[in-house]
Coordinates of N, CA and C and ligand atoms in Angstrom, one line a residue:
X1 N 29.3 -10.0 -8.0 CA 28.1 -10.3 -8.9 C 28.1 -9.7 -10.2
X2 N 27.5 -9.9 -11.1 CA 27.5 -9.3 -12.4 C 26.0 -9.0 -12.8
X3 N 25.5 -7.9 -12.5 CA 24.1 -7.8 -12.8 C 23.6 -6.3 -13.3
X4 N 22.4 -6.2 -14.0 CA 21.9 -5.0 -14.5 C 20.5 -4.9 -13.8
X5 N 20.1 -3.6 -13.7 CA 18.9 -3.2 -13.2 C 18.2 -2.4 -14.2
X6 N 17.0 -2.8 -14.6 CA 16.3 -2.2 -15.7 C 15.1 -1.6 -15.2
X7 N 14.7 -0.4 -15.4 CA 13.4 0.2 -14.8 C 13.1 1.6 -15.3
X8 N 11.9 2.2 -15.3 CA 11.6 3.5 -15.7 C 12.2 4.5 -14.7
X9 N 12.4 5.8 -15.2 CA 12.7 6.9 -14.2 C 11.9 6.8 -12.9
X10 N 12.6 6.8 -11.9 CA 12.0 6.7 -10.5 C 11.7 5.5 -10.1
X11 N 12.1 4.4 -10.6 CA 11.7 3.0 -10.2 C 12.5 2.7 -9.1
X12 N 13.7 3.2 -8.7 CA 14.4 2.8 -7.6 C 15.8 2.2 -7.8
X13 N 16.3 2.5 -9.1 CA 17.5 1.7 -9.5 C 18.7 2.5 -8.6
X14 N 18.7 3.8 -8.6 CA 19.8 4.4 -7.9 C 19.6 4.4 -6.4
X15 N 18.4 4.1 -5.9 CA 18.2 3.7 -4.6 C 18.8 2.3 -4.1
X16 N 18.4 1.4 -4.9 CA 18.9 0.1 -4.6 C 20.4 -0.3 -4.9
X17 N 20.8 0.2 -5.9 CA 22.2 -0.2 -6.5 C 23.2 0.1 -5.4
X18 N 23.3 1.2 -4.5 CA 24.5 1.3 -3.7 C 24.4 0.1 -2.5
X19 N 23.2 -0.4 -2.3 CA 23.0 -1.4 -1.4 C 23.7 -2.7 -2.0
X20 N 23.4 -2.9 -3.1 CA 23.9 -4.0 -3.9 C 25.5 -3.9 -3.9
X21 N 26.0 -2.7 -4.3 CA 27.5 -2.6 -4.2 C 28.1 -2.8 -3.0
X22 N 27.5 -2.3 -1.7 CA 27.9 -2.6 -0.4 C 28.0 -4.1 -0.1
X23 N 26.8 -4.8 -0.4 CA 26.8 -6.1 -0.2 C 27.8 -7.0 -0.8
X24 N 28.2 -6.7 -2.2 CA 29.0 -7.6 -2.9 C 30.3 -7.0 -3.2
X25 N 30.7 -5.7 -2.5 CA 31.9 -5.0 -2.8 C 32.2 -5.1 -4.5
X26 N 31.3 -4.7 -5.2 CA 31.4 -4.6 -6.6 C 31.3 -3.0 -7.1
X27 N 31.4 -2.7 -8.3 CA 31.2 -1.4 -8.7 C 29.8 -1.0 -9.1
X28 N 29.3 0.3 -8.9 CA 28.0 0.6 -9.2 C 28.2 1.6 -10.4
X29 N 27.9 1.1 -11.5 CA 28.1 2.2 -12.7 C 26.7 2.7 -13.2
X30 N 26.4 3.9 -12.9 CA 25.2 4.6 -13.2 C 25.4 5.6 -14.4
X31 N 25.0 5.2 -15.6 CA 25.3 5.9 -16.8 C 24.8 7.3 -16.6
X32 N 23.8 7.6 -16.0 CA 23.0 9.0 -15.8 C 24.1 9.7 -14.9
X33 N 24.6 9.1 -13.9 CA 25.5 10.0 -13.0 C 26.8 10.2 -13.8
X34 N 27.4 9.3 -14.7 CA 28.5 9.6 -15.5 C 28.2 10.7 -16.5
X35 N 27.0 10.8 -16.9 CA 26.7 11.9 -17.8 C 26.6 13.1 -17.2
X36 N 26.1 13.1 -16.1 CA 25.9 14.3 -15.3 C 27.3 15.0 -14.8
X37 N 28.2 14.0 -14.5 CA 29.4 14.6 -14.1 C 30.1 15.2 -15.2
X38 N 29.8 14.7 -16.5 CA 30.4 15.4 -17.7 C 29.7 16.8 -17.7
X39 N 28.4 16.8 -17.6 CA 27.6 18.1 -17.6 C 28.2 19.1 -16.7
X40 N 28.5 18.5 -15.4 CA 29.1 19.6 -14.3 C 30.4 20.2 -14.8
X41 N 31.2 19.3 -15.4 CA 32.5 19.8 -16.0 C 32.6 20.5 -17.2
X42 N 31.3 20.7 -17.8 CA 31.1 21.3 -18.8 C 32.1 20.9 -20.1
X43 N 32.3 19.6 -20.1 CA 33.0 19.0 -21.4 C 32.1 19.1 -22.6
X44 N 32.7 18.9 -23.8 CA 31.9 18.9 -25.0 C 30.8 17.9 -24.9
X45 N 31.3 16.8 -24.5 CA 30.1 15.6 -24.4 C 29.1 16.2 -23.4
X46 N 29.4 16.9 -22.1 CA 28.6 17.2 -21.3 C 27.6 18.1 -21.9
X47 N 28.0 19.0 -22.7 CA 27.2 20.2 -23.2 C 26.2 19.5 -24.1
X48 N 26.6 18.6 -24.8 CA 25.6 17.9 -25.8 C 24.7 17.0 -25.0
X49 N 25.3 16.4 -23.9 CA 24.4 15.3 -23.3 C 23.2 16.0 -22.6
X50 N 23.7 17.4 -21.9 CA 22.6 18.1 -21.2 C 21.3 18.3 -22.0
X51 N 21.5 18.8 -23.1 CA 20.4 19.0 -24.2 C 19.6 17.7 -24.2
X52 N 20.1 16.8 -24.6 CA 19.5 15.4 -24.9 C 18.8 14.9 -23.4
X53 N 19.4 15.0 -22.4 CA 18.9 14.5 -21.2 C 17.7 15.3 -20.8
X54 N 17.8 16.8 -20.8 CA 16.8 17.7 -20.5 C 15.6 17.5 -21.4
X55 N 15.7 17.0 -22.6 CA 14.8 16.7 -23.5 C 14.1 15.3 -23.4
X56 N 14.7 14.4 -22.5 CA 14.2 13.2 -22.1 C 14.6 12.2 -23.3
X57 N 15.5 12.5 -24.2 CA 15.9 11.5 -25.1 C 17.1 10.6 -24.6
X58 N 17.8 9.9 -25.6 CA 18.9 9.0 -25.2 C 20.3 9.6 -25.8
X59 N 21.4 9.5 -25.2 CA 22.7 9.8 -25.8 C 22.9 8.5 -26.6
X60 N 23.9 8.7 -27.6 CA 24.1 7.8 -28.7 C 24.7 6.5 -28.0
X61 N 24.3 5.3 -28.7 CA 24.7 4.0 -28.3 C 26.4 3.9 -28.2
X62 N 26.9 4.6 -29.4 CA 28.5 4.3 -29.3 C 29.1 5.0 -28.1
X63 N 28.6 6.2 -27.8 CA 29.1 7.0 -26.6 C 28.9 6.2 -25.3
X64 N 27.7 5.4 -25.0 CA 27.4 4.9 -23.9 C 28.0 3.6 -23.7
X65 N 28.4 2.9 -25.0 CA 28.9 1.6 -25.0 C 30.5 1.8 -24.6
X66 N 31.0 2.9 -25.1 CA 32.3 3.2 -24.9 C 32.7 3.5 -23.6
X67 N 31.7 4.3 -22.8 CA 31.8 4.7 -21.5 C 31.7 3.5 -20.5
X68 N 31.0 2.4 -20.7 CA 30.9 1.4 -19.9 C 32.1 0.3 -20.0
X69 N 32.4 0.2 -21.5 CA 33.5 -0.6 -21.8 C 34.8 -0.1 -20.8
X70 N 35.1 1.3 -21.1 CA 36.2 1.8 -20.3 C 36.1 1.7 -18.9
X71 N 35.0 1.8 -18.2 CA 34.8 1.8 -16.9 C 35.1 0.4 -16.5
X72 N 34.4 -0.6 -17.1 CA 34.4 -2.0 -16.7 C 36.0 -2.5 -16.7
X73 N 36.7 -1.9 -17.6 CA 38.2 -2.6 -17.7 C 39.1 -1.7 -16.9
X74 N 38.8 -0.4 -16.5 CA 39.7 0.3 -15.7 C 39.4 0.6 -14.2
X75 N 38.0 0.5 -13.9 CA 37.6 0.7 -12.6 C 38.0 -0.4 -11.6
X76 N 38.9 -0.2 -10.6 CA 39.4 -1.4 -9.7 C 38.2 -2.0 -9.1
X77 N 37.2 -1.2 -8.7 CA 36.2 -1.7 -8.0 C 35.3 -2.8 -8.9
X78 N 35.5 -2.6 -10.2 CA 34.7 -3.7 -10.8 C 35.3 -5.0 -11.0
X79 N 36.5 -5.1 -10.4 CA 37.1 -6.4 -10.2 C 36.2 -7.3 -9.5
X80 N 35.5 -6.7 -8.4 CA 34.7 -7.6 -7.8 C 33.3 -7.8 -8.4
X81 N 33.0 -7.6 -9.5 CA 31.7 -7.6 -10.2 C 31.1 -6.2 -10.4
X82 N 30.0 -6.1 -10.8 CA 29.4 -4.8 -11.3 C 27.9 -4.9 -11.2
X83 N 27.4 -3.7 -10.8 CA 26.0 -3.4 -10.9 C 25.8 -2.3 -12.0
X84 N 25.1 -2.6 -13.0 CA 24.9 -1.6 -14.1 C 23.4 -0.8 -13.7
X85 N 23.5 0.5 -13.7 CA 22.1 1.2 -13.4 C 22.1 2.2 -14.5
X86 N 21.0 2.0 -15.4 CA 20.8 2.8 -16.5 C 21.5 2.3 -17.8
X87 N 21.9 1.2 -17.6 CA 22.6 0.5 -19.0 C 22.4 -1.0 -18.8
X88 N 22.0 -1.7 -19.9 CA 21.7 -1.2 -21.2 C 20.4 -0.6 -21.3
X89 N 20.1 0.5 -22.1 CA 18.9 1.0 -22.3 C 18.2 0.9 -23.8
X90 N 19.1 0.3 -24.6 CA 18.6 -0.1 -25.8 C 19.1 -1.6 -26.2
X91 N 18.4 -2.2 -27.2 CA 18.7 -3.5 -27.3 C 20.3 -3.4 -28.0
X92 N 20.7 -2.5 -28.7 CA 22.1 -2.4 -29.0 C 23.0 -2.3 -28.0
X93 N 22.8 -1.7 -27.1 CA 23.6 -1.6 -25.8 C 23.6 -3.1 -25.1
X94 N 22.6 -3.8 -25.1 CA 22.5 -5.0 -24.5 C 23.5 -6.1 -25.2
X95 N 23.3 -6.0 -26.7 CA 24.1 -6.8 -27.5 C 25.6 -6.8 -27.2
X96 N 26.0 -5.3 -27.1 CA 27.2 -4.8 -26.9 C 27.8 -5.4 -25.5
X97 N 26.9 -5.4 -24.7 CA 27.4 -5.7 -23.2 C 27.5 -7.3 -23.2
X98 N 26.7 -8.0 -24.0 CA 27.1 -9.5 -23.9 C 28.2 -9.9 -24.7
X99 N 28.6 -9.0 -25.7 CA 29.9 -9.2 -26.6 C 31.1 -8.8 -25.6
X100 N 31.1 -7.7 -25.0 CA 32.0 -7.4 -24.1 C 32.3 -8.4 -22.9
X101 N 31.5 -8.9 -22.4 CA 31.6 -9.9 -21.2 C 32.2 -11.2 -21.9
X102 N 31.6 -11.7 -23.1 CA 32.0 -12.7 -23.8 C 33.5 -12.8 -24.0
X103 N 34.1 -11.5 -24.4 CA 35.5 -11.4 -24.6 C 36.3 -11.7 -23.4
X104 N 35.7 -11.5 -22.1 CA 36.5 -11.8 -20.9 C 35.9 -13.1 -20.2
X105 N 35.2 -13.9 -21.2 CA 34.9 -15.2 -20.7 C 33.7 -15.1 -19.5
X106 N 32.9 -13.9 -19.5 CA 32.1 -13.8 -18.4 C 30.6 -13.5 -19.1
X107 N 29.8 -13.7 -18.2 CA 28.3 -13.8 -18.5 C 27.7 -13.0 -17.3
X108 N 26.4 -12.3 -17.8 CA 25.7 -11.7 -16.7 C 24.9 -12.8 -15.9
X109 N 24.7 -12.4 -14.5 CA 24.1 -13.4 -13.7 C 22.6 -13.1 -13.4
X110 N 22.4 -11.8 -13.4 CA 21.0 -11.4 -13.1 C 20.8 -10.1 -14.0
X111 N 19.5 -10.1 -14.6 CA 18.8 -9.1 -15.1 C 17.5 -8.7 -14.6
X112 N 17.6 -7.8 -13.7 CA 16.4 -7.4 -12.8 C 15.6 -6.1 -13.3
X113 N 14.3 -6.5 -13.5 CA 13.3 -5.4 -13.9 C 12.7 -4.8 -12.6
X114 N 12.8 -3.4 -12.4 CA 12.0 -2.8 -11.5 C 10.8 -2.4 -11.9
X115 N 9.8 -3.1 -11.8 CA 8.4 -3.1 -12.4 C 7.4 -2.1 -11.7
X116 N 7.1 -1.0 -12.4 CA 6.1 -0.1 -11.6 C 5.2 0.8 -12.6
X117 N 4.0 1.1 -12.2 CA 3.3 1.8 -13.1 C 3.6 3.2 -13.2
X118 N 3.6 3.8 -14.4 CA 4.0 5.1 -14.7 C 3.3 6.2 -13.6
X119 N 2.0 5.9 -13.4 CA 1.5 6.8 -12.5 C 2.0 7.1 -11.3
X120 N 2.8 6.2 -10.7 CA 3.4 6.3 -9.4 C 4.7 7.1 -9.4
X121 N 5.2 7.5 -10.7 CA 6.4 7.9 -10.9 C 6.5 9.5 -10.8
X122 N 5.4 10.2 -11.1 CA 5.5 11.6 -11.0 C 5.9 12.0 -9.7
X123 N 5.3 11.6 -8.8 CA 5.5 12.1 -7.1 C 6.9 11.6 -6.8
X124 N 7.4 10.5 -7.3 CA 8.8 10.1 -6.9 C 9.8 11.1 -7.6
X125 N 9.6 11.4 -8.8 CA 10.7 12.2 -9.5 C 10.6 13.6 -9.0
X126 N 9.3 14.2 -8.9 CA 9.3 15.6 -8.6 C 9.7 15.8 -7.1
X127 N 9.8 14.9 -6.2 CA 10.2 15.1 -4.9 C 11.7 14.7 -4.5
X128 N 12.3 14.2 -5.8 CA 13.8 13.8 -5.5 C 14.7 14.8 -5.2
X129 N 15.8 14.5 -4.4 CA 16.7 15.5 -4.0 C 18.0 14.5 -4.3
X130 N 19.0 15.2 -4.9 CA 20.3 14.3 -5.1 C 21.5 14.9 -4.6
X131 N 22.5 14.2 -4.2 CA 23.8 14.6 -3.7 C 24.6 14.4 -5.0
X132 N 25.0 15.5 -5.8 CA 25.7 15.2 -7.1 C 26.9 14.4 -7.0
X133 N 27.8 14.6 -5.9 CA 29.2 13.9 -6.2 C 29.0 12.5 -5.9
X134 N 28.0 12.0 -5.1 CA 28.0 10.5 -4.9 C 26.9 9.9 -5.6
X135 N 25.9 10.7 -6.2 CA 24.6 10.1 -6.8 C 23.6 9.6 -5.7
X136 N 23.8 9.8 -4.6 CA 22.9 9.5 -3.7 C 21.6 10.2 -3.8
X137 N 20.5 9.5 -3.5 CA 19.4 10.4 -3.7 C 18.4 10.2 -2.6
X138 N 17.5 11.3 -2.4 CA 16.6 11.3 -1.2 C 15.2 11.6 -1.7
X139 N 14.4 11.7 -0.9 CA 13.0 12.3 -1.4 C 12.3 13.2 -0.3
X140 N 11.9 14.4 -0.7 CA 11.2 15.2 0.2 C 10.5 14.7 1.2
X141 N 9.5 13.6 0.8 CA 8.4 13.0 1.6 C 8.9 11.4 1.9
X142 N 9.1 10.8 0.9 CA 9.4 9.2 1.1 C 10.6 9.0 1.7
X143 N 11.7 9.8 1.6 CA 13.0 9.5 2.2 C 13.9 10.8 2.4
X144 N 13.4 11.5 3.4 CA 14.1 12.9 3.7 C 15.4 12.8 4.3
X145 N 16.2 13.7 3.9 CA 17.5 13.8 4.6 C 17.3 14.3 6.0
X146 N 18.5 13.9 6.9 CA 18.2 14.3 8.2 C 18.2 16.0 8.4
X147 N 18.9 16.6 7.7 CA 18.7 18.0 7.7 C 18.3 18.5 6.4
X148 N 17.4 19.5 6.2 CA 16.7 19.8 5.0 C 17.8 20.2 3.8
X149 N 17.8 19.6 2.8 CA 18.5 20.0 1.6 C 20.0 19.6 1.8
X150 N 20.4 18.9 2.7 CA 21.5 18.5 3.0 C 21.9 16.9 2.9
X151 N 23.0 16.5 2.5 CA 23.4 15.2 2.3 C 23.9 14.5 3.8
X152 N 23.1 13.4 4.2 CA 23.5 13.0 5.4 C 25.1 12.6 5.6
X153 N 25.6 12.1 4.8 CA 27.1 11.7 4.9 C 28.1 12.8 4.8
X154 N 27.9 13.7 3.9 CA 28.9 14.8 3.6 C 28.5 16.1 4.2
X155 N 27.3 16.2 4.5 CA 26.8 17.6 4.9 C 26.7 18.6 3.7
X156 N 27.1 18.1 2.5 CA 27.0 19.0 1.3 C 25.6 19.3 0.9
X157 N 25.4 20.3 0.1 CA 24.0 20.6 -0.4 C 23.4 19.5 -1.4
X158 N 22.2 19.3 -1.2 CA 21.4 18.6 -2.2 C 20.7 19.5 -3.4
X159 N 20.5 18.9 -4.5 CA 20.1 19.6 -5.5 C 19.0 19.0 -6.2
X160 N 18.1 19.7 -7.1 CA 17.1 18.8 -7.9 C 17.7 18.7 -9.3
X161 N 17.6 17.7 -10.0 CA 18.0 17.3 -11.2 C 17.2 18.2 -12.2
X162 N 17.9 18.6 -13.3 CA 17.2 19.6 -14.3 C 16.2 18.8 -15.1
X163 N 16.4 17.5 -15.1 CA 15.2 16.7 -15.9 C 14.3 16.2 -15.0
X164 N 14.3 16.5 -13.7 CA 13.1 15.9 -12.7 C 12.0 17.0 -12.6
X165 N 11.3 17.2 -13.9 CA 10.0 17.9 -13.8 C 9.1 17.2 -14.6
X166 N 7.7 17.4 -14.3 CA 6.7 16.7 -15.0 C 6.8 16.5 -16.4
X167 N 7.2 17.8 -17.1 CA 7.4 17.7 -18.7 C 8.3 16.7 -19.0
X168 N 9.6 16.9 -18.5 CA 10.7 16.1 -19.0 C 10.4 14.5 -18.6
X169 N 9.7 14.3 -17.5 CA 9.4 13.0 -17.1 C 8.7 12.3 -18.1
X170 N 7.5 13.0 -18.8 CA 6.8 12.5 -19.6 C 7.5 12.0 -21.0
X171 N 8.6 12.7 -21.3 CA 9.3 12.5 -22.4 C 10.2 11.3 -22.0
X172 N 10.6 11.3 -20.8 CA 11.6 10.2 -20.6 C 10.8 8.8 -20.6
X173 N 9.5 8.8 -20.0 CA 8.8 7.7 -20.1 C 8.5 7.1 -21.5
X174 N 8.3 8.1 -22.4 CA 8.0 7.8 -23.8 C 9.1 7.0 -24.5
X175 N 10.4 7.6 -24.1 CA 11.6 6.8 -24.3 C 11.8 5.6 -23.8
X176 N 11.5 5.6 -22.7 CA 11.7 4.2 -21.9 C 10.9 3.2 -22.6
X177 N 9.6 3.5 -22.8 CA 8.6 2.5 -23.3 C 8.9 2.0 -24.9
X178 N 9.5 3.1 -25.6 CA 9.9 2.9 -27.1 C 11.3 2.0 -27.0
X179 N 12.3 2.2 -26.2 CA 13.5 2.0 -26.4 C 14.1 0.9 -25.5
X180 N 13.4 1.2 -24.2 CA 14.2 0.1 -23.2 C 13.2 -1.0 -22.8
X181 N 11.8 -0.8 -23.0 CA 11.1 -2.1 -22.6 C 11.5 -3.3 -23.7
X182 N 12.0 -2.9 -24.8 CA 12.4 -4.0 -25.7 C 13.7 -4.8 -25.1
X183 N 14.4 -3.9 -24.3 CA 15.6 -4.7 -23.6 C 15.1 -5.7 -22.7
X184 N 13.9 -5.5 -22.0 CA 13.3 -6.4 -21.0 C 13.0 -7.7 -22.0
X185 N 12.5 -7.5 -23.1 CA 12.3 -8.6 -24.1 C 13.4 -9.5 -24.5
X186 N 14.7 -8.7 -24.6 CA 15.8 -9.3 -24.9 C 16.2 -10.3 -23.8
X187 N 16.0 -9.9 -22.6 CA 16.6 -10.8 -21.5 C 15.5 -11.8 -21.0
X188 N 14.1 -11.4 -21.3 CA 13.0 -12.4 -20.8 C 13.1 -13.8 -21.0
X189 N 13.6 -14.3 -22.1 CA 13.6 -15.6 -22.4 C 15.0 -16.3 -21.8
X190 N 15.8 -15.6 -21.2 CA 17.1 -16.1 -20.7 C 16.8 -16.5 -19.2
X191 N 17.6 -17.4 -18.7 CA 17.4 -17.8 -17.3 C 17.7 -16.8 -16.3
X192 N 18.3 -15.7 -16.6 CA 18.8 -14.6 -15.8 C 17.6 -13.5 -15.4
X193 N 16.8 -13.4 -16.1 CA 15.8 -12.2 -15.9 C 14.7 -12.5 -14.8
X194 N 14.6 -11.5 -14.1 CA 13.6 -11.5 -13.0 C 13.0 -10.2 -12.9
X195 N 11.5 -10.2 -12.5 CA 10.9 -9.0 -12.3 C 10.7 -8.6 -10.7
X196 N 10.7 -7.4 -10.3 CA 10.4 -7.1 -9.0 C 9.2 -6.0 -9.1
X197 N 8.4 -6.1 -8.0 CA 7.4 -5.1 -7.7 C 7.9 -4.0 -7.1
X198 N 8.3 -2.9 -7.9 CA 9.2 -1.8 -7.5 C 8.2 -0.7 -6.7
X199 N 6.8 -1.0 -6.7 CA 5.9 -0.1 -6.1 C 5.9 -0.2 -4.5
X200 N 6.6 -1.3 -4.0 CA 6.5 -1.5 -2.6 C 7.5 -0.4 -2.0
X201 N 7.5 -0.4 -0.6 CA 8.5 0.5 -0.1 C 10.0 0.0 -0.2
X202 N 10.9 1.0 0.0 CA 12.3 0.5 -0.4 C 12.9 -0.8 0.3
X203 N 12.6 -0.8 1.6 CA 13.0 -2.2 2.3 C 12.4 -3.4 1.7
X204 N 11.0 -3.3 1.2 CA 10.6 -4.5 0.7 C 11.2 -4.8 -0.8
X205 N 11.5 -3.7 -1.5 CA 12.1 -3.9 -2.6 C 13.4 -4.6 -2.7
X206 N 14.1 -4.2 -1.5 CA 15.4 -4.8 -1.1 C 15.4 -6.3 -0.7
X207 N 14.2 -6.6 0.0 CA 13.9 -8.0 0.3 C 13.9 -8.8 -0.9
X208 N 13.0 -8.3 -1.8 CA 12.7 -8.9 -3.1 C 14.1 -9.2 -3.9
X209 N 15.0 -8.2 -3.9 CA 16.5 -8.3 -4.4 C 17.2 -9.5 -3.6
X210 N 17.2 -9.6 -2.4 CA 17.8 -10.5 -1.6 C 17.2 -11.9 -2.1
X211 N 15.9 -12.0 -2.2 CA 15.5 -13.3 -2.7 C 16.1 -13.8 -4.0
X212 N 16.3 -12.8 -4.8 CA 16.9 -13.2 -6.1 C 18.3 -13.6 -5.9
X213 N 19.0 -13.1 -4.9 CA 20.4 -13.6 -4.6 C 20.4 -14.8 -3.9
X214 N 19.3 -15.2 -3.5 CA 19.2 -16.8 -2.9 C 19.1 -16.5 -1.4
X215 N 18.7 -15.3 -0.8 CA 18.6 -15.2 0.6 C 17.2 -14.7 0.9
X216 N 16.9 -15.1 2.1 CA 15.5 -14.9 2.5 C 15.2 -13.7 3.5
X217 N 16.5 -12.8 3.9 CA 16.2 -11.8 4.9 C 17.2 -10.7 4.5
Ligands
AP5_301 P1 19.4 8.2 -15.4 O1 20.2 9.0 -14.5 O2 19.5 6.8 -15.4 O3 17.8 8.5 -15.1 P2 16.5 7.6 -15.3 O4 16.6 6.3 -15.9 O5 15.4 8.5 -15.6 O6 16.3 7.0 -13.7 P3 16.2 7.9 -12.4 O7 17.5 8.3 -12.0 O8 15.2 9.1 -12.6 O9 15.5 6.7 -11.5 P4 16.0 5.8 -10.4 O10 15.3 4.4 -10.9 O11 17.6 5.8 -10.3 O12 15.2 6.3 -9.2 P5 15.7 6.5 -7.6 O13 16.3 5.3 -7.1 O14 16.7 7.9 -7.8 O15 19.4 8.7 -16.8 C1 19.2 10.3 -17.0 C2 19.5 10.4 -18.6 O16 20.7 10.1 -18.9 C3 18.7 9.7 -19.6 O17 17.3 10.2 -19.7 C4 19.3 9.7 -20.9 O18 19.2 11.0 -21.5 C5 20.6 9.6 -20.3 N1 21.3 8.3 -20.3 C6 21.7 7.6 -19.2 N2 21.9 6.2 -19.5 C7 21.8 6.3 -20.8 C8 22.2 5.1 -21.6 N3 22.6 4.0 -21.2 N4 21.9 5.3 -23.0 C9 21.4 6.6 -23.5 N5 21.3 7.6 -22.7 C10 21.5 7.4 -21.3 O19 14.5 7.0 -7.0 C11 13.6 8.2 -7.6 C12 13.0 8.9 -6.2 O20 12.1 7.9 -5.7 C13 13.9 9.3 -5.1 O21 13.6 10.5 -4.6 C14 13.9 8.0 -4.1 O22 14.1 8.5 -2.9 C15 12.4 7.6 -4.2 N6 12.2 6.1 -4.0 C16 13.0 5.2 -4.5 N7 12.5 4.0 -4.3 C17 11.3 4.3 -3.7 C18 10.2 3.6 -3.2 N8 10.5 2.1 -3.1 N9 9.2 3.9 -2.5 C19 9.2 5.4 -2.5 N10 10.1 6.1 -2.9 C20 11.1 5.7 -3.5
ZN302 ZN1 19.0 6.8 -11.2

């Protein structure tokens, strides 16, 4: 499959994308996870990106487009298709993605919006716990790990993201409405755009995705 997931912070992109990856044996490219791995390695890009991420802004289009281009052409898992989570986040990124794919005679098949009211996102974001190495996320209340603060699969510790506080979330939402909602507009008139109610419980959101893939259960 070749698809993108668009939605505000906490909409559930990182929760649903691994399931899509498993279903289609494709790659899951999460630009936020890629940036956080640069931050963890304290690379020059990581140092710069951390400031921007904690302030709820966006890293430059050139850098993000370069990252995706590189992954799509070198990551072997992407031979089976891709699910992009957190990209494209600006209209310029969306245009570049179309160009990148056209060069390989490919097209996107699904642009899926996870639609949810901002008011529901505070609880999701402030209760999130993540396993940095895999990008797996949990929630203190909505999706607790089997053992407190421990990843179910590896037994490694879970952490809270430095941008997962109410203040940074407010800024991330402002950025989302200003820069990323126009991306919804970019796809809306194409046949590949679909919107899902992301306020449903995770299993229901998954069912809505399966419907888009043409399956009913
Ligand atoms: P990124 O990591 O992409 O963050 P985000 O867009 O803010 O999205 P989140 O990861 O917060 O939300 P999610 O939708 O993945 O939610 P999740 O499934 O985990 O980007 C971080 C930063 O990097 C950006 O702010 C920017 O600075 C930079 N960046 C990244 N990409 C960029 C780009 N292309 N260009 C420029 N800059 C870029 O769920 C959240 C919580 O809710 C979890 O605890 C989960 O368990 C829970 N949950 C999920 N679904 C449900 C449900 N249905 N019901 C109840 N709880 C649920
Ligand atoms: Zn995410």
